[in-house]
Structures are given as C-alpha cells and as structure tokens.
C-alpha cells in the first residue's frame, strides 16, 4: 500500500470513533473493509509495536547516502532483538548458517574439534576440545582464548561468523593466534571431517580403578558410555572415576540417560519455566554396582553440571575438583519455515534440593584446584584417594 495513502486512511478512520476503523483491503466491496472493535484493538496494538520499526526502515532507505538492501536491514533487526536479551546463549541464526548450526548440535562437521563460547572480553574462549581431534593434537586446551584467525582480528565478531572462519574444506589449514594466561602463541591446525567420539575409557595403570572420560553430551554419548561402563565392569575393576572436566555440556536428555546408569530412582534436576511450572527429570533403579567419583572443573558446564547435580544431590557418588562453570539454563532451537533458526533460553535448572545451578555452579565434595604449576594431576590423585 502507498504509505501516504495509508496515513490518510488512518486519519479518516479516526472520524469513525473507537468502535470501528476503515482500512484498505485486497478483498471485499470496493477494496474497503470495516474492522470490528476487536480487530481494531489488534490493529492498534500491531501499529504501536511496529510503527517505529517501519519509520526507521523508511528513514534509512530514503536518507542513506547509497542504496540499501531492505531485506538485509530487516535481517539485522532480528539479530538485534536477540542481542537485546543480553543472553550469550540465545541467538538468531540465518538460513544460510542453519546447516552449520545443526551440525554443531549433532557434533558432526568439518573443522578442528574445538568448542568455544564468547567471553566478557568479546573473545572466543575454548570450552572443550574433542578427543583425538586436530585441536587436541595441536595442544589447544580449555580456557585458551582465540585472538586471530588466519591473521584476522576476530574480537567482538559474531560467534557464527567466527565458527565459519575456523571451519573449512577437509585437508586445509587454519592458523590461530591463541592466548593462554599471559602467553600468546600461534598454532596451525589441519581441518578434518569430525564425528565426535565423546567417551573414552581405560583401566588406570597400577590401580584397580576404571577411568571413563566424557567430553560432551551428543546423540551417541549415552550408548558410548554404556559400552565403556560394560567394558570396565567386565574387566573387573573395583571402582570408577568419571571425568567431566572440560565438558561443556550438550543434549540434556543424553546427560539424563547417563545419570540413569549412575543413579537409582530419584530426581536428577527439575526445570522451571517462565510461568512457574516445573518439569522433573528422574531416573529409575538399576544403577551400576561400582562405586565412583566424578571429576569436575571450572569448564564443566550445562548438561554435565546437571549430571553432577543429580549425583551429588542423591548422594550417589562423591565429586572432586574445582567449582563448576555455572550454566544452569537450557536453550530450545526452532527452525522456521524460511530456514532460519531461533535459539532461545527457555528454562532454568535446579538441583534435587532446589539448589540453583546457573551462575552458582556445583561445589565439589572435595575442592581441589589444578594449576599450571602442578606437575601431577592432583585432582585425579585425590579421586583415587577417595575411592581407596
């Protein structure tokens, strides 16, 4: 509709009072429709909400010094709404980036095997590194910051844009300038086709203790963990150490499935939604007979914290290590008909006794911090001591 004509019609409509309004219509007698009172209220609400956006769009397109792409401006406004939430875990994903996003969720893609989040400095901070991945082989560790990608400063860039820069065709190399504490270094990493293995296990040398490491919770993690658990039981170990250090989380249901193998009947966590309603995540009897200890650190986050909260809250096992990250919120990702994805925080999780996880973390039963100066893995040694 012509904007000036639309404005004139609005002025005319005011003469008809509060009960009805005349607007242009693509159907109906003479192209004019009489709205009911309810329809007018909805129309007025829509006008109040979006009039400013329309005015801004019109102002930019008419006054910017060169032609602009209106579709691109509108796409930018979608990003802006999510940015205004000031929630680093909620984001708008354009259709062109949806495949990359979905590959992240399934943990299958071409890249180097590094998971990061955007920290308060506006830099990517490594949250976890895949087992036996190019990133692990290059010496990248949780807590490292990425400063430059192929010599390009990426501070304050969008996380999706940074992910795309790090990824690329199989066999090509990406150069990363990293920071670890005060040390800055450069690594060259060759990209590979990755299908993450999230669970690894072994019997500790000289000990009657099995060791199972979980680096993330993907679609196959629960089955991988069951296989590892069965292997350790068949090897006749007396106890287990389950390492959740540097585990940035993943799929909640996957973590609950693992909890079901480690807990008898009980509540792992409960979720509380915007309207105050709660959803409880429970396990059934039938846990492993092996006593175990969970290892955690400051990069144990999200779904891995959910598992730790359930184990600790039900006194199923002891926890050793550093206080966890403190991400007790979970996101839902919905794909729209245009291919774009809306990822938004929908709920907050609490431990069985109501303890808050988000921004609080899980405090281990035995707090043991591991520093760069430690020659040995003092957290692992403490876990062995607890089991003996």
mmCIF file of C-alpha atoms in Angstrom:
data_model
loop_
_atom_site.group_PDB
_atom_site.id
_atom_site.type_symbol
_atom_site.label_atom_id
_atom_site.label_comp_id
_atom_site.label_asym_id
_atom_site.label_seq_id
_atom_site.Cartn_x
_atom_site.Cartn_y
_atom_site.Cartn_z
ATOM 1 C CA UNK A 1 0.000 0.000 0.000
ATOM 2 C CA UNK A 2 1.187 3.553 -0.719
ATOM 3 C CA UNK A 3 2.428 4.915 2.614
ATOM 4 C CA UNK A 4 0.891 8.383 2.145
ATOM 5 C CA UNK A 5 -2.495 6.900 1.235
ATOM 6 C CA UNK A 6 -2.256 4.648 4.261
ATOM 7 C CA UNK A 7 -1.657 7.660 6.503
ATOM 8 C CA UNK A 8 -4.673 9.472 5.031
ATOM 9 C CA UNK A 9 -6.865 6.432 5.652
ATOM 10 C CA UNK A 10 -5.742 6.338 9.268
ATOM 11 C CA UNK A 11 -6.793 9.961 9.722
ATOM 12 C CA UNK A 12 -10.172 9.242 8.124
ATOM 13 C CA UNK A 13 -10.592 6.197 10.355
ATOM 14 C CA UNK A 14 -10.328 8.362 13.470
ATOM 15 C CA UNK A 15 -13.578 10.087 12.447
ATOM 16 C CA UNK A 16 -15.458 6.813 12.941
ATOM 17 C CA UNK A 17 -14.763 6.650 16.686
ATOM 18 C CA UNK A 18 -13.419 3.804 18.834
ATOM 19 C CA UNK A 19 -15.830 1.119 17.672
ATOM 20 C CA UNK A 20 -14.589 0.548 14.138
ATOM 21 C CA UNK A 21 -11.984 1.555 11.601
ATOM 22 C CA UNK A 22 -11.839 1.595 7.808
ATOM 23 C CA UNK A 23 -8.676 0.256 6.145
ATOM 24 C CA UNK A 24 -7.697 -0.707 2.637
ATOM 25 C CA UNK A 25 -8.180 -4.376 1.832
ATOM 26 C CA UNK A 26 -7.249 -6.640 -1.034
ATOM 27 C CA UNK A 27 -10.734 -8.137 -0.908
ATOM 28 C CA UNK A 28 -14.240 -7.013 -0.046
ATOM 29 C CA UNK A 29 -16.604 -4.468 -1.516
ATOM 30 C CA UNK A 30 -14.747 -1.658 -3.246
ATOM 31 C CA UNK A 31 -11.439 -2.794 -1.710
ATOM 32 C CA UNK A 32 -12.533 -1.439 1.703
ATOM 33 C CA UNK A 33 -13.187 -3.408 4.889
ATOM 34 C CA UNK A 34 -14.867 -2.314 8.125
ATOM 35 C CA UNK A 35 -12.999 -3.771 11.099
ATOM 36 C CA UNK A 36 -14.795 -4.840 14.259
ATOM 37 C CA UNK A 37 -13.870 -3.422 17.659
ATOM 38 C CA UNK A 38 -11.729 -6.469 18.484
ATOM 39 C CA UNK A 39 -9.976 -6.323 15.123
ATOM 40 C CA UNK A 40 -9.337 -2.614 15.639
ATOM 41 C CA UNK A 41 -7.741 -3.309 19.038
ATOM 42 C CA UNK A 42 -5.435 -5.875 17.450
ATOM 43 C CA UNK A 43 -4.669 -3.494 14.605
ATOM 44 C CA UNK A 44 -3.849 -0.653 17.028
ATOM 45 C CA UNK A 45 -1.591 -2.955 19.055
ATOM 46 C CA UNK A 46 0.252 -4.020 15.919
ATOM 47 C CA UNK A 47 0.632 -0.367 14.874
ATOM 48 C CA UNK A 48 2.011 0.666 18.294
ATOM 49 C CA UNK A 49 4.529 -2.185 18.313
ATOM 50 C CA UNK A 50 5.887 -1.848 14.799
ATOM 51 C CA UNK A 51 5.285 1.752 13.697
ATOM 52 C CA UNK A 52 8.755 2.839 14.867
ATOM 53 C CA UNK A 53 10.445 -0.025 13.006
ATOM 54 C CA UNK A 54 8.630 0.973 9.811
ATOM 55 C CA UNK A 55 9.606 4.617 10.329
ATOM 56 C CA UNK A 56 13.271 3.712 10.869
ATOM 57 C CA UNK A 57 13.322 1.496 7.802
ATOM 58 C CA UNK A 58 11.763 4.247 5.710
ATOM 59 C CA UNK A 59 14.146 6.890 7.100
ATOM 60 C CA UNK A 60 17.236 4.795 6.336
ATOM 61 C CA UNK A 61 16.156 3.803 2.821
ATOM 62 C CA UNK A 62 15.262 7.412 1.915
ATOM 63 C CA UNK A 63 18.235 9.182 3.527
ATOM 64 C CA UNK A 64 21.254 6.864 3.499
ATOM 65 C CA UNK A 65 23.856 8.118 1.033
ATOM 66 C CA UNK A 66 23.676 4.998 -1.128
ATOM 67 C CA UNK A 67 21.039 2.360 -1.917
ATOM 68 C CA UNK A 68 20.385 -0.147 0.854
ATOM 69 C CA UNK A 69 19.088 -3.705 0.935
ATOM 70 C CA UNK A 70 15.841 -3.586 2.926
ATOM 71 C CA UNK A 71 15.865 -7.358 3.421
ATOM 72 C CA UNK A 72 19.342 -7.142 4.947
ATOM 73 C CA UNK A 73 18.218 -4.351 7.290
ATOM 74 C CA UNK A 74 15.273 -6.441 8.467
ATOM 75 C CA UNK A 75 17.555 -9.452 8.974
ATOM 76 C CA UNK A 76 19.781 -7.241 11.122
ATOM 77 C CA UNK A 77 16.824 -6.259 13.287
ATOM 78 C CA UNK A 78 16.228 -9.944 14.086
ATOM 79 C CA UNK A 79 19.775 -10.229 15.362
ATOM 80 C CA UNK A 80 19.196 -7.052 17.362
ATOM 81 C CA UNK A 81 16.200 -8.461 19.221
ATOM 82 C CA UNK A 82 18.228 -11.432 20.409
ATOM 83 C CA UNK A 83 21.210 -9.217 21.289
ATOM 84 C CA UNK A 84 18.904 -7.082 23.443
ATOM 85 C CA UNK A 85 18.239 -10.115 25.649
ATOM 86 C CA UNK A 86 21.877 -9.829 26.802
ATOM 87 C CA UNK A 87 21.952 -13.625 26.917
ATOM 88 C CA UNK A 88 25.058 -15.073 25.271
ATOM 89 C CA UNK A 89 23.264 -18.396 24.750
ATOM 90 C CA UNK A 90 20.277 -17.056 22.798
ATOM 91 C CA UNK A 91 20.803 -16.231 19.138
ATOM 92 C CA UNK A 92 19.209 -15.766 15.741
ATOM 93 C CA UNK A 93 20.693 -17.977 13.032
ATOM 94 C CA UNK A 94 20.154 -17.056 9.370
ATOM 95 C CA UNK A 95 19.006 -19.738 6.965
ATOM 96 C CA UNK A 96 22.423 -19.800 5.285
ATOM 97 C CA UNK A 97 24.032 -20.761 8.616
ATOM 98 C CA UNK A 98 21.415 -23.288 9.717
ATOM 99 C CA UNK A 99 23.256 -26.354 8.406
ATOM 100 C CA UNK A 100 26.398 -25.370 10.303
ATOM 101 C CA UNK A 101 24.351 -24.847 13.472
ATOM 102 C CA UNK A 102 22.635 -28.226 13.163
ATOM 103 C CA UNK A 103 25.979 -29.931 12.628
ATOM 104 C CA UNK A 104 27.142 -28.385 15.902
ATOM 105 C CA UNK A 105 24.214 -29.969 17.697
ATOM 106 C CA UNK A 106 24.854 -33.404 16.210
ATOM 107 C CA UNK A 107 28.602 -32.967 16.783
ATOM 108 C CA UNK A 108 29.382 -33.911 13.189
ATOM 109 C CA UNK A 109 31.116 -31.407 10.913
ATOM 110 C CA UNK A 110 34.317 -30.411 9.172
ATOM 111 C CA UNK A 111 36.642 -28.484 11.451
ATOM 112 C CA UNK A 112 39.277 -28.848 14.146
ATOM 113 C CA UNK A 113 37.246 -30.158 17.118
ATOM 114 C CA UNK A 114 37.183 -27.062 19.313
ATOM 115 C CA UNK A 115 34.095 -25.805 21.158
ATOM 116 C CA UNK A 116 34.091 -22.192 22.345
ATOM 117 C CA UNK A 117 31.865 -19.553 23.906
ATOM 118 C CA UNK A 118 32.100 -15.756 23.711
ATOM 119 C CA UNK A 119 33.540 -14.408 26.970
ATOM 120 C CA UNK A 120 33.151 -10.972 28.554
ATOM 121 C CA UNK A 121 36.127 -9.657 26.562
ATOM 122 C CA UNK A 122 34.278 -10.403 23.324
ATOM 123 C CA UNK A 123 36.743 -13.201 22.529
ATOM 124 C CA UNK A 124 36.139 -16.878 21.804
ATOM 125 C CA UNK A 125 37.184 -18.891 24.856
ATOM 126 C CA UNK A 126 37.748 -22.612 24.414
ATOM 127 C CA UNK A 127 35.204 -24.584 26.420
ATOM 128 C CA UNK A 128 36.205 -28.082 25.388
ATOM 129 C CA UNK A 129 38.288 -29.989 22.863
ATOM 130 C CA UNK A 130 37.200 -33.226 21.184
ATOM 131 C CA UNK A 131 39.036 -36.440 21.977
ATOM 132 C CA UNK A 132 41.800 -37.174 19.443
ATOM 133 C CA UNK A 133 40.823 -34.119 17.365
ATOM 134 C CA UNK A 134 43.175 -31.839 15.375
ATOM 135 C CA UNK A 135 42.726 -29.185 18.084
ATOM 136 C CA UNK A 136 43.786 -31.607 20.830
ATOM 137 C CA UNK A 137 46.786 -32.760 18.804
ATOM 138 C CA UNK A 138 47.786 -29.097 18.279
ATOM 139 C CA UNK A 139 47.849 -28.563 22.042
ATOM 140 C CA UNK A 140 44.752 -26.342 22.328
ATOM 141 C CA UNK A 141 43.208 -26.535 25.803
ATOM 142 C CA UNK A 142 40.069 -25.393 27.594
ATOM 143 C CA UNK A 143 40.497 -21.811 28.794
ATOM 144 C CA UNK A 144 42.586 -20.696 25.797
ATOM 145 C CA UNK A 145 41.388 -17.535 24.039
ATOM 146 C CA UNK A 146 41.365 -17.132 20.257
ATOM 147 C CA UNK A 147 42.776 -13.738 19.255
ATOM 148 C CA UNK A 148 43.128 -14.019 15.484
ATOM 149 C CA UNK A 149 42.026 -16.440 12.755
ATOM 150 C CA UNK A 150 44.326 -16.520 9.720
ATOM 151 C CA UNK A 151 45.825 -13.249 10.956
ATOM 152 C CA UNK A 152 42.401 -11.539 11.163
ATOM 153 C CA UNK A 153 41.404 -9.902 14.457
ATOM 154 C CA UNK A 154 38.062 -11.508 15.412
ATOM 155 C CA UNK A 155 37.334 -9.636 18.670
ATOM 156 C CA UNK A 156 33.615 -8.815 19.022
ATOM 157 C CA UNK A 157 32.678 -10.668 15.829
ATOM 158 C CA UNK A 158 29.539 -12.808 15.788
ATOM 159 C CA UNK A 159 30.130 -16.367 17.059
ATOM 160 C CA UNK A 160 28.635 -17.914 13.911
ATOM 161 C CA UNK A 161 30.956 -15.845 11.736
ATOM 162 C CA UNK A 162 33.965 -16.973 13.786
ATOM 163 C CA UNK A 163 32.930 -20.630 13.569
ATOM 164 C CA UNK A 164 32.729 -20.328 9.773
ATOM 165 C CA UNK A 165 36.240 -18.830 9.685
ATOM 166 C CA UNK A 166 37.692 -21.686 11.734
ATOM 167 C CA UNK A 167 35.975 -24.328 9.635
ATOM 168 C CA UNK A 168 36.644 -25.070 6.007
ATOM 169 C CA UNK A 169 37.299 -27.840 3.488
ATOM 170 C CA UNK A 170 38.858 -31.098 4.694
ATOM 171 C CA UNK A 171 42.643 -31.017 4.427
ATOM 172 C CA UNK A 172 43.014 -27.231 4.530
ATOM 173 C CA UNK A 173 44.822 -25.446 7.353
ATOM 174 C CA UNK A 174 43.690 -22.674 9.675
ATOM 175 C CA UNK A 175 46.183 -20.543 11.610
ATOM 176 C CA UNK A 176 45.062 -19.483 15.076
ATOM 177 C CA UNK A 177 46.678 -16.937 17.348
ATOM 178 C CA UNK A 178 45.875 -18.093 20.881
ATOM 179 C CA UNK A 179 46.327 -16.702 24.377
ATOM 180 C CA UNK A 180 46.839 -18.843 27.459
ATOM 181 C CA UNK A 181 47.236 -16.662 30.530
ATOM 182 C CA UNK A 182 49.936 -14.131 29.591
ATOM 183 C CA UNK A 183 51.370 -16.320 26.841
ATOM 184 C CA UNK A 184 50.448 -15.701 23.175
ATOM 185 C CA UNK A 185 51.199 -18.418 20.631
ATOM 186 C CA UNK A 186 50.227 -19.473 17.097
ATOM 187 C CA UNK A 187 49.103 -22.937 16.001
ATOM 188 C CA UNK A 188 48.435 -24.281 12.507
ATOM 189 C CA UNK A 189 45.652 -26.860 12.517
ATOM 190 C CA UNK A 190 44.542 -29.060 9.625
ATOM 191 C CA UNK A 191 40.774 -29.421 9.265
ATOM 192 C CA UNK A 192 39.231 -32.893 9.278
ATOM 193 C CA UNK A 193 35.801 -34.479 8.935
ATOM 194 C CA UNK A 194 34.729 -34.850 12.543
ATOM 195 C CA UNK A 195 32.206 -37.187 14.074
ATOM 196 C CA UNK A 196 32.886 -36.676 17.720
ATOM 197 C CA UNK A 197 33.654 -39.595 19.987
ATOM 198 C CA UNK A 198 32.574 -38.253 23.365
ATOM 199 C CA UNK A 199 33.570 -41.163 25.610
ATOM 200 C CA UNK A 200 36.930 -42.837 26.215
ATOM 201 C CA UNK A 201 37.883 -45.393 28.854
ATOM 202 C CA UNK A 202 40.828 -47.312 30.271
ATOM 203 C CA UNK A 203 41.931 -49.121 33.385
ATOM 204 C CA UNK A 204 44.335 -46.934 35.356
ATOM 205 C CA UNK A 205 47.869 -48.322 35.438
ATOM 206 C CA UNK A 206 48.717 -49.932 38.743
ATOM 207 C CA UNK A 207 45.205 -49.409 40.083
ATOM 208 C CA UNK A 208 42.056 -51.489 40.296
ATOM 209 C CA UNK A 209 40.142 -48.441 39.073
ATOM 210 C CA UNK A 210 38.430 -47.778 35.759
ATOM 211 C CA UNK A 211 38.618 -44.340 34.157
ATOM 212 C CA UNK A 212 35.871 -43.019 31.851
ATOM 213 C CA UNK A 213 36.143 -39.588 30.232
ATOM 214 C CA UNK A 214 33.066 -37.807 28.819
ATOM 215 C CA UNK A 215 33.897 -34.714 26.762
ATOM 216 C CA UNK A 216 30.365 -33.751 25.715
ATOM 217 C CA UNK A 217 26.793 -34.979 25.521
ATOM 218 C CA UNK A 218 25.827 -35.726 21.926
ATOM 219 C CA UNK A 219 23.314 -38.058 20.350
ATOM 220 C CA UNK A 220 25.519 -41.130 20.820
ATOM 221 C CA UNK A 221 27.056 -40.335 24.218
ATOM 222 C CA UNK A 222 24.722 -42.500 26.289
ATOM 223 C CA UNK A 223 25.350 -45.581 24.127
ATOM 224 C CA UNK A 224 29.100 -44.870 24.141
ATOM 225 C CA UNK A 225 29.037 -44.565 27.928
ATOM 226 C CA UNK A 226 27.075 -47.808 28.324
ATOM 227 C CA UNK A 227 29.694 -49.597 26.205
ATOM 228 C CA UNK A 228 32.542 -48.115 28.266
ATOM 229 C CA UNK A 229 30.804 -48.937 31.550
ATOM 230 C CA UNK A 230 30.213 -52.541 30.468
ATOM 231 C CA UNK A 231 33.866 -52.840 29.402
ATOM 232 C CA UNK A 232 35.085 -51.617 32.795
ATOM 233 C CA UNK A 233 32.695 -53.955 34.635
ATOM 234 C CA UNK A 234 33.843 -56.900 32.507
ATOM 235 C CA UNK A 235 37.480 -56.068 33.252
ATOM 236 C CA UNK A 236 36.637 -56.460 36.939
ATOM 237 C CA UNK A 237 37.561 -53.007 38.215
ATOM 238 C CA UNK A 238 36.586 -52.263 41.802
ATOM 239 C CA UNK A 239 35.527 -48.643 41.213
ATOM 240 C CA UNK A 240 35.301 -45.867 38.629
ATOM 241 C CA UNK A 241 36.479 -42.336 38.023
ATOM 242 C CA UNK A 242 34.205 -40.463 35.609
ATOM 243 C CA UNK A 243 35.936 -37.385 34.228
ATOM 244 C CA UNK A 244 33.634 -34.482 33.312
ATOM 245 C CA UNK A 245 36.386 -31.863 33.285
ATOM 246 C CA UNK A 246 36.248 -29.506 30.300
ATOM 247 C CA UNK A 247 32.864 -30.971 29.349
ATOM 248 C CA UNK A 248 30.861 -28.030 28.024
ATOM 249 C CA UNK A 249 27.555 -29.927 28.013
ATOM 250 C CA UNK A 250 25.295 -30.700 25.082
ATOM 251 C CA UNK A 251 21.988 -32.566 24.984
ATOM 252 C CA UNK A 252 20.155 -32.699 28.318
ATOM 253 C CA UNK A 253 18.406 -35.997 27.554
ATOM 254 C CA UNK A 254 21.778 -37.571 26.857
ATOM 255 C CA UNK A 255 23.024 -36.490 30.304
ATOM 256 C CA UNK A 256 19.853 -37.883 31.919
ATOM 257 C CA UNK A 257 20.405 -41.237 30.176
ATOM 258 C CA UNK A 258 23.938 -41.374 31.599
ATOM 259 C CA UNK A 259 22.577 -40.416 35.041
ATOM 260 C CA UNK A 260 20.182 -43.351 34.832
ATOM 261 C CA UNK A 261 23.202 -45.684 34.710
ATOM 262 C CA UNK A 262 24.774 -43.992 37.731
ATOM 263 C CA UNK A 263 21.729 -43.388 39.945
ATOM 264 C CA UNK A 264 18.915 -45.423 41.429
ATOM 265 C CA UNK A 265 15.405 -43.981 41.427
ATOM 266 C CA UNK A 266 15.474 -40.252 42.079
ATOM 267 C CA UNK A 267 15.322 -36.739 40.655
ATOM 268 C CA UNK A 268 18.364 -35.583 38.711
ATOM 269 C CA UNK A 269 17.186 -31.972 38.330
ATOM 270 C CA UNK A 270 13.995 -30.071 37.712
ATOM 271 C CA UNK A 271 13.355 -27.325 35.174
ATOM 272 C CA UNK A 272 11.389 -24.176 35.971
ATOM 273 C CA UNK A 273 9.754 -22.247 33.140
ATOM 274 C CA UNK A 274 8.603 -18.650 32.690
ATOM 275 C CA UNK A 275 5.108 -19.401 34.007
ATOM 276 C CA UNK A 276 6.458 -21.079 37.145
ATOM 277 C CA UNK A 277 5.621 -24.614 36.018
ATOM 278 C CA UNK A 278 8.164 -27.347 36.688
ATOM 279 C CA UNK A 279 9.363 -30.413 34.830
ATOM 280 C CA UNK A 280 11.186 -33.138 36.760
ATOM 281 C CA UNK A 281 13.909 -35.323 35.236
ATOM 282 C CA UNK A 282 14.028 -38.655 37.034
ATOM 283 C CA UNK A 283 15.944 -41.920 36.956
ATOM 284 C CA UNK A 284 14.883 -45.476 37.777
ATOM 285 C CA UNK A 285 16.547 -48.183 39.854
ATOM 286 C CA UNK A 286 19.285 -50.240 38.238
ATOM 287 C CA UNK A 287 22.494 -48.217 38.552
ATOM 288 C CA UNK A 288 25.950 -49.743 38.225
ATOM 289 C CA UNK A 289 27.142 -51.550 41.348
ATOM 290 C CA UNK A 290 30.551 -49.903 41.088
ATOM 291 C CA UNK A 291 31.295 -47.010 43.454
ATOM 292 C CA UNK A 292 32.514 -43.964 41.570
ATOM 293 C CA UNK A 293 33.821 -40.413 41.787
ATOM 294 C CA UNK A 294 33.037 -37.562 39.376
ATOM 295 C CA UNK A 295 35.874 -35.255 38.354
ATOM 296 C CA UNK A 296 34.834 -31.660 37.524
ATOM 297 C CA UNK A 297 36.462 -28.288 36.953
ATOM 298 C CA UNK A 298 35.631 -24.690 36.032
ATOM 299 C CA UNK A 299 34.837 -25.756 32.449
ATOM 300 C CA UNK A 300 32.339 -28.419 33.468
ATOM 301 C CA UNK A 301 29.124 -26.789 32.271
ATOM 302 C CA UNK A 302 25.459 -27.159 31.368
ATOM 303 C CA UNK A 303 24.401 -30.792 30.816
ATOM 304 C CA UNK A 304 27.497 -32.061 32.642
ATOM 305 C CA UNK A 305 26.558 -29.895 35.643
ATOM 306 C CA UNK A 306 23.064 -31.403 35.520
ATOM 307 C CA UNK A 307 24.616 -34.857 35.857
ATOM 308 C CA UNK A 308 26.850 -33.681 38.721
ATOM 309 C CA UNK A 309 23.901 -32.036 40.500
ATOM 310 C CA UNK A 310 21.888 -35.255 40.380
ATOM 311 C CA UNK A 311 24.750 -37.431 41.606
ATOM 312 C CA UNK A 312 25.607 -35.065 44.458
ATOM 313 C CA UNK A 313 22.000 -34.303 45.413
ATOM 314 C CA UNK A 314 21.149 -38.003 45.722
ATOM 315 C CA UNK A 315 24.409 -38.981 47.472
ATOM 316 C CA UNK A 316 25.194 -41.475 44.720
ATOM 317 C CA UNK A 317 28.872 -40.578 44.400
ATOM 318 C CA UNK A 318 31.475 -38.051 45.511
ATOM 319 C CA UNK A 319 32.620 -35.105 43.409
ATOM 320 C CA UNK A 320 36.250 -33.985 43.228
ATOM 321 C CA UNK A 321 37.797 -30.951 41.548
ATOM 322 C CA UNK A 322 37.091 -27.239 41.095
ATOM 323 C CA UNK A 323 33.765 -25.436 41.305
ATOM 324 C CA UNK A 324 31.912 -25.866 38.012
ATOM 325 C CA UNK A 325 31.146 -23.215 35.387
ATOM 326 C CA UNK A 326 27.575 -22.354 36.423
ATOM 327 C CA UNK A 327 25.387 -22.707 33.319
ATOM 328 C CA UNK A 328 22.049 -23.960 34.564
ATOM 329 C CA UNK A 329 19.910 -22.718 31.696
ATOM 330 C CA UNK A 330 18.899 -24.643 28.603
ATOM 331 C CA UNK A 331 18.054 -23.466 25.107
ATOM 332 C CA UNK A 332 15.495 -24.593 22.579
ATOM 333 C CA UNK A 333 16.259 -24.313 18.861
ATOM 334 C CA UNK A 334 13.316 -23.940 16.496
ATOM 335 C CA UNK A 335 13.707 -23.856 12.722
ATOM 336 C CA UNK A 336 11.306 -21.518 10.914
ATOM 337 C CA UNK A 337 9.770 -22.150 7.506
ATOM 338 C CA UNK A 338 12.302 -19.782 5.891
ATOM 339 C CA UNK A 339 15.172 -21.946 7.167
ATOM 340 C CA UNK A 340 16.345 -19.600 9.930
ATOM 341 C CA UNK A 341 16.747 -20.915 13.484
ATOM 342 C CA UNK A 342 15.662 -19.275 16.725
ATOM 343 C CA UNK A 343 17.785 -20.457 19.631
ATOM 344 C CA UNK A 344 16.492 -19.127 22.940
ATOM 345 C CA UNK A 345 16.860 -19.869 26.638
ATOM 346 C CA UNK A 346 13.583 -21.404 27.790
ATOM 347 C CA UNK A 347 14.215 -22.772 31.264
ATOM 348 C CA UNK A 348 16.443 -22.803 34.316
ATOM 349 C CA UNK A 349 17.549 -25.976 36.074
ATOM 350 C CA UNK A 350 17.783 -26.633 39.788
ATOM 351 C CA UNK A 351 19.324 -29.495 41.720
ATOM 352 C CA UNK A 352 17.136 -32.067 43.533
ATOM 353 C CA UNK A 353 17.081 -29.985 46.717
ATOM 354 C CA UNK A 354 16.308 -26.747 44.850
ATOM 355 C CA UNK A 355 19.886 -25.514 44.670
ATOM 356 C CA UNK A 356 20.457 -23.033 41.859
ATOM 357 C CA UNK A 357 22.999 -24.061 39.221
ATOM 358 C CA UNK A 358 23.061 -21.019 36.937
ATOM 359 C CA UNK A 359 25.840 -18.572 37.872
ATOM 360 C CA UNK A 360 26.363 -20.621 41.062
ATOM 361 C CA UNK A 361 27.862 -23.857 39.772
ATOM 362 C CA UNK A 362 28.374 -27.082 41.698
ATOM 363 C CA UNK A 363 30.825 -27.069 44.606
ATOM 364 C CA UNK A 364 32.648 -30.427 44.785
ATOM 365 C CA UNK A 365 32.688 -32.529 47.945
ATOM 366 C CA UNK A 366 36.471 -32.261 47.743
ATOM 367 C CA UNK A 367 37.631 -28.929 46.318
ATOM 368 C CA UNK A 368 40.988 -29.451 44.629
ATOM 369 C CA UNK A 369 42.197 -26.831 42.157
ATOM 370 C CA UNK A 370 44.602 -27.817 39.391
ATOM 371 C CA UNK A 371 47.087 -25.152 38.337
ATOM 372 C CA UNK A 372 49.609 -24.890 35.518
ATOM 373 C CA UNK A 373 52.377 -25.301 38.102
ATOM 374 C CA UNK A 374 51.157 -28.746 39.176
ATOM 375 C CA UNK A 375 53.457 -31.444 37.833
ATOM 376 C CA UNK A 376 50.878 -34.163 38.512
ATOM 377 C CA UNK A 377 47.108 -34.285 38.059
ATOM 378 C CA UNK A 378 46.287 -33.585 41.704
ATOM 379 C CA UNK A 379 42.537 -33.843 41.049
ATOM 380 C CA UNK A 380 42.887 -37.337 39.619
ATOM 381 C CA UNK A 381 45.145 -38.343 42.515
ATOM 382 C CA UNK A 382 42.542 -37.094 45.004
ATOM 383 C CA UNK A 383 39.809 -39.075 43.222
ATOM 384 C CA UNK A 384 41.934 -42.224 43.527
ATOM 385 C CA UNK A 385 42.473 -41.487 47.226
ATOM 386 C CA UNK A 386 38.715 -41.056 47.821
ATOM 387 C CA UNK A 387 37.963 -44.421 46.218
ATOM 388 C CA UNK A 388 40.511 -46.359 48.281
#
